[in-house]
C-alpha positions as MATLAB code, in Angstrom:
seq = 'MNPQRLWPASRWLGSAWTRGAAWPAVMARRGYAARGAGLTSHGNPIITTHPSMTQPSTDPRWANVEMERYADEADVVIVGGGPAGMSAAIRLKQLAQAAGQDEFRVCVIEKSATVGGHILSGACLEPSSLNELIPDWSDKGAPLKTPVTEDKFAILSETGRIPVPILKGFPMNNHGNYIVRMGHFVQWLGEQAEALGVEIYPGFGASEVLFHEDGSVKGIATNDVGVGKDGAPKDSFERGMEFHAKCTVFGEGCRGQLTKQLMNHFDLNADNENQTYGIGLKELWQVTPENHHPGRIEHTVGWPLPVRTFL';
ca = [
      51.467  173.994  169.277;
      52.820  171.184  171.610;
      51.983  172.845  175.567;
      55.182  171.216  175.875;
      57.953  172.629  174.447;
      56.213  175.265  176.500;
      56.969  173.822  179.435;
      59.919  175.536  180.693;
      58.369  179.264  180.708;
      54.939  178.363  181.643;
      57.010  177.734  184.803;
      58.708  180.043  185.628;
      55.898  182.355  185.135;
      53.785  180.570  187.852;
      51.356  178.850  185.211;
      50.688  181.732  183.131;
      51.878  181.481  179.208;
      54.010  183.732  177.938;
      51.789  185.403  175.349;
      48.035  186.689  175.666;
      46.023  188.459  178.708;
      47.598  187.041  181.058;
      51.276  188.411  179.850;
      50.843  191.550  182.010;
      49.213  190.593  184.953;
      51.604  187.648  185.667;
      54.308  190.913  185.381;
      52.506  193.473  187.347;
      52.443  190.261  189.868;
      55.727  190.364  189.654;
      56.458  194.197  191.169;
      57.437  195.341  187.043;
      54.823  198.069  186.348;
      55.126  199.354  190.125;
      59.237  199.727  189.367;
      58.764  201.855  186.338;
      60.577  198.887  183.890;
      57.186  198.073  181.981;
      56.306  196.190  178.964;
      57.174  196.414  175.418;
      54.918  197.008  171.810;
      54.810  193.198  171.997;
      53.787  192.621  175.939;
      57.755  191.666  176.787;
      59.105  192.738  179.763;
      61.276  195.893  179.113;
      64.471  194.624  180.800;
      67.838  196.578  180.178;
      71.308  198.804  181.993;
      70.825  201.538  179.599;
      68.238  204.462  182.281;
      67.727  205.882  179.666;
      65.056  203.717  178.546;
      63.487  203.149  181.865;
      62.485  207.195  182.484;
      64.575  208.213  185.367;
      62.873  211.199  185.467;
      59.519  209.744  186.772;
      61.262  206.222  188.107;
      61.710  207.276  192.446;
      64.628  204.608  192.494;
      66.614  207.672  190.361;
      64.954  210.699  192.346;
      68.372  211.065  194.685;
      70.920  210.266  192.625;
      73.640  212.083  190.817;
      73.307  213.113  186.966;
      75.809  215.648  185.746;
      79.131  214.050  183.964;
      82.172  215.256  184.051;
      83.366  216.707  181.153;
      86.502  216.376  179.378;
      87.365  218.636  176.850;
      90.611  217.288  174.068;
      91.844  218.696  170.374;
      91.061  214.964  169.569;
      89.259  212.045  169.912;
      88.117  208.302  168.244;
      85.622  206.204  169.164;
      87.291  202.366  168.617;
      90.547  201.328  169.276;
      90.663  199.088  166.615;
      93.240  198.940  164.046;
      91.467  202.065  162.000;
      91.149  204.393  165.548;
      94.855  203.503  166.575;
      96.553  204.511  163.526;
      94.513  207.661  163.105;
      95.767  208.405  166.844;
      99.258  207.313  165.808;
      99.673  209.876  162.967;
      97.373  212.942  164.231;
      99.740  212.821  167.109;
     103.397  212.310  164.992;
     101.751  215.012  162.708;
     101.529  217.283  166.132;
     104.820  216.809  166.661;
     105.762  217.967  163.921;
     104.676  220.795  163.613;
     105.779  222.057  167.406;
     102.289  220.666  169.158;
     103.179  218.243  171.978;
     100.312  219.728  173.859;
      98.198  218.275  170.987;
      95.793  216.189  172.847;
      94.071  212.677  171.162;
      91.968  210.123  172.776;
      90.789  207.019  172.508;
      87.681  205.116  173.472;
      87.592  201.346  173.540;
      85.581  199.708  174.640;
      87.366  196.558  175.597;
      89.471  196.223  178.544;
      92.369  195.470  177.139;
      93.179  196.834  173.875;
      92.942  194.715  170.853;
      90.658  191.957  172.608;
      87.595  192.791  170.906;
      89.371  191.824  167.961;
      89.039  188.346  166.952;
      89.873  189.014  163.212;
      93.196  186.648  161.808;
      94.478  188.707  158.744;
      96.460  188.870  156.203;
      98.357  192.095  156.347;
      99.519  193.767  153.385;
     102.420  196.189  155.202;
     102.830  199.078  153.113;
      99.846  201.708  154.777;
     102.647  200.604  158.002;
     105.902  201.138  155.972;
     104.437  204.514  155.788;
     103.076  204.691  159.262;
     105.763  203.456  160.551;
     109.067  202.939  158.625;
     111.193  200.923  161.825;
     108.121  198.444  162.178;
     110.363  195.699  162.458;
     112.759  197.520  164.480;
     109.865  197.867  166.829;
     108.889  194.304  167.529;
     105.609  194.631  165.436;
     104.388  191.228  165.412;
     104.835  190.328  162.016;
     106.164  187.196  162.163;
     104.632  185.239  159.427;
     105.046  186.038  155.312;
     103.351  184.541  153.330;
     105.467  182.011  151.296;
     102.745  180.348  149.537;
      99.169  180.729  148.408;
      96.815  177.793  147.201;
      93.350  177.926  145.607;
      90.905  175.460  144.492;
      87.510  175.288  143.610;
      85.409  172.488  146.792;
      83.353  169.492  145.290;
      81.598  167.441  147.721;
      84.065  164.530  147.399;
      87.067  166.453  146.574;
      88.910  169.412  144.980;
      90.150  170.860  141.979;
      93.261  173.535  142.306;
      93.073  176.332  140.481;
      96.946  178.486  139.488;
      97.587  181.841  140.980;
      98.890  184.242  138.461;
     101.309  186.595  139.004;
      98.290  190.232  140.013;
      95.651  188.052  140.604;
      94.305  189.302  144.075;
      94.866  185.782  145.862;
      98.784  186.424  145.379;
     100.104  187.718  148.765;
     103.119  187.663  148.199;
     105.407  190.267  150.442;
     102.417  190.485  153.259;
     102.519  188.676  156.522;
      99.796  186.706  158.245;
      98.989  188.196  161.624;
      96.163  187.733  164.473;
      94.886  191.072  164.326;
      94.208  191.335  168.726;
      97.928  191.476  168.773;
      98.488  193.425  165.839;
      96.479  195.959  167.478;
      97.807  195.617  170.989;
     101.217  197.654  168.786;
      99.749  200.076  167.951;
      98.571  201.101  170.738;
     101.825  200.305  172.521;
     102.836  203.259  169.976;
     100.398  205.622  169.956;
     100.845  205.366  173.800;
     105.061  205.611  173.197;
     103.655  209.017  171.231;
     101.351  210.881  173.881;
      98.068  209.257  172.757;
      95.946  208.502  176.037;
      93.799  205.406  175.730;
      90.537  205.101  177.926;
      90.487  201.320  177.153;
      86.987  199.673  178.973;
      84.830  202.436  178.271;
      82.451  202.136  176.046;
      80.935  205.158  174.022;
      76.728  205.714  174.553;
      75.392  208.777  173.555;
      76.797  211.224  170.849;
      76.726  214.575  171.797;
      75.895  217.702  170.037;
      76.027  221.745  169.739;
      73.218  224.236  169.683;
      74.005  224.434  165.551;
      73.502  220.866  165.130;
      77.603  219.756  164.783;
      78.984  217.075  166.979;
      80.236  217.754  169.926;
      82.167  214.482  171.161;
      80.330  212.189  172.814;
      79.597  210.032  176.436;
      80.998  206.867  177.557;
      78.257  204.670  179.463;
      76.846  204.660  182.852;
      78.592  201.822  184.823;
      76.428  200.092  188.134;
      72.356  199.911  186.548;
      70.774  196.731  187.336;
      68.939  194.474  184.958;
      65.881  196.228  186.328;
      66.970  199.683  185.299;
      67.564  200.812  188.780;
      71.173  202.082  190.281;
      73.088  199.990  192.387;
      75.792  201.180  195.136;
      77.999  201.363  192.087;
      76.432  203.375  189.965;
      79.006  205.304  188.367;
      77.526  208.788  185.640;
      79.249  208.123  182.185;
      82.136  210.851  180.923;
      81.626  213.684  178.556;
      85.021  214.013  176.369;
      84.262  216.726  174.557;
      86.884  217.546  171.118;
      87.787  219.746  168.248;
      86.933  216.885  166.099;
      84.911  213.302  166.876;
      86.249  210.141  165.202;
      84.055  207.514  164.649;
      85.761  204.278  163.849;
      83.713  202.121  165.987;
      83.302  199.199  162.757;
      80.542  198.864  160.618;
      76.930  200.094  161.495;
      78.453  200.934  165.740;
      75.829  202.525  167.467;
      76.733  205.563  167.387;
      77.382  205.847  163.780;
      73.999  204.849  163.711;
      72.589  208.002  166.242;
      75.173  210.216  163.167;
      73.218  207.928  160.278;
      69.639  209.221  161.929;
      70.934  212.745  163.069;
      72.412  213.741  159.127;
      69.549  211.562  157.681;
      72.881  210.524  156.081;
      70.776  207.110  154.463;
      68.589  209.533  152.482;
      68.208  208.129  148.634;
      71.025  206.150  150.067;
      70.095  201.634  148.699;
      69.958  199.084  151.849;
      73.020  198.215  153.295;
      73.649  194.475  151.774;
      74.876  192.214  154.670;
      76.581  188.807  154.370;
      77.607  186.041  158.017;
      81.146  185.412  158.757;
      81.810  181.744  160.659;
      85.178  182.210  162.393;
      86.580  178.505  163.614;
      89.572  177.365  165.953;
      91.259  174.025  164.243;
      93.448  172.024  166.017;
      96.001  170.191  163.608;
      98.731  168.295  164.147;
     102.288  169.006  163.641;
     102.757  167.788  160.299;
      99.778  169.185  158.638;
     100.950  172.615  159.996;
     101.666  175.660  156.788;
     103.446  178.431  158.494;
     103.043  181.500  155.424;
     100.876  179.326  153.607;
      97.159  180.801  153.194;
      94.500  178.535  151.171;
      91.750  180.372  149.364;
      88.627  177.754  148.330;
      84.677  178.742  146.683;
      82.796  175.758  146.298;
      80.957  173.430  148.339;
      78.786  173.281  151.260;
      77.755  177.015  149.402;
      75.993  176.331  146.622;
      77.296  177.389  142.784;
      74.796  180.346  142.793;
      76.211  182.198  145.611;
      79.883  182.911  143.680;
      78.099  184.404  140.551;
];
C-alpha cells in the first residue's frame, strides 16, 4: 500500500491512520464518545441526521426536547408523488366525488420540494391510461406536445451501425405515443389532483411506517428536521408529523425505504428470489439544430456493451 494515498485522511485525523487501534482513540479525542455518537461495528464514526441512530433517550443533548408528534387523520395517504401516486390520488377523488363523498380526504406525501422535482426521466408515454383517467387531457394543457413520428432501430459496432427494420406490432413501434419529460408531466398531474381537492404535501419525506397494535399499517411519519450531523438537535429542530389513514398506499419507487420496512415487517420476501438490478445512465446531449429531429426515437443495442448482455 502506498502511504501517500492515505495522507489526506491521516492529516484529517491528526496524523493517525484511518484504520487500526488508533481510530477509537482519535474519535474519543474528538469528542464522539462523549457526545454519544459512537462507532459502527467496523470502527467508523456514526454520523447521521436521524436521531434514532443516536438513541435520544440516552443522549443528554435530547433531554429537554419535545418529541411528541402531531397526528392528522385522512381516508387515504399516498407516499410518493410520482406518476403512479398522483394518478391514484386523482382516481380516488374522482370515485369519491361520483359517490357524493366530497369530504373524502386523500393526502399525497412527496419528499421533493416541488411536485415533479425528483422525476428526472425522459419517457415515451403510451396514452391509453391517461385517456381513461383524464379524457380531456389535451384541453387541460397536458405537456404532451411531441408525438412520435419516427422510430429507428440499429445494432451498433465499434465502427458503425446496422439498421434493423421495425415492423408494425413490434414493441419499438411507438406511433401514437408521445415523447415527454416526466417531471413536467407529473407537475401537471399534481395540478389536476389539487383541482379535485387532493392535499399534496411537498417537501415532506416519509421516514417511518406506523403500525396498529395488531400489526396492521396505521399510517406513516415524516422525517424530523433540524438535526445536526452529529445527531444533536439544532435550534431549528422540528419533530416530524404522523399521517394516519384507513388505507396507506406506498408509491415511493423501487426499493423505497418504507417499502423495505414493510418487507421486513410482513416478511414479504419469504421464499422469493433475490431482486436483480440494472444500472441506468442518463445523459443530456446538446446537439446542433440540424441534427435535432422532434418526434424521432432511436433504439440501439450492441457496442459498447458485449454481445452476451443481450442474450
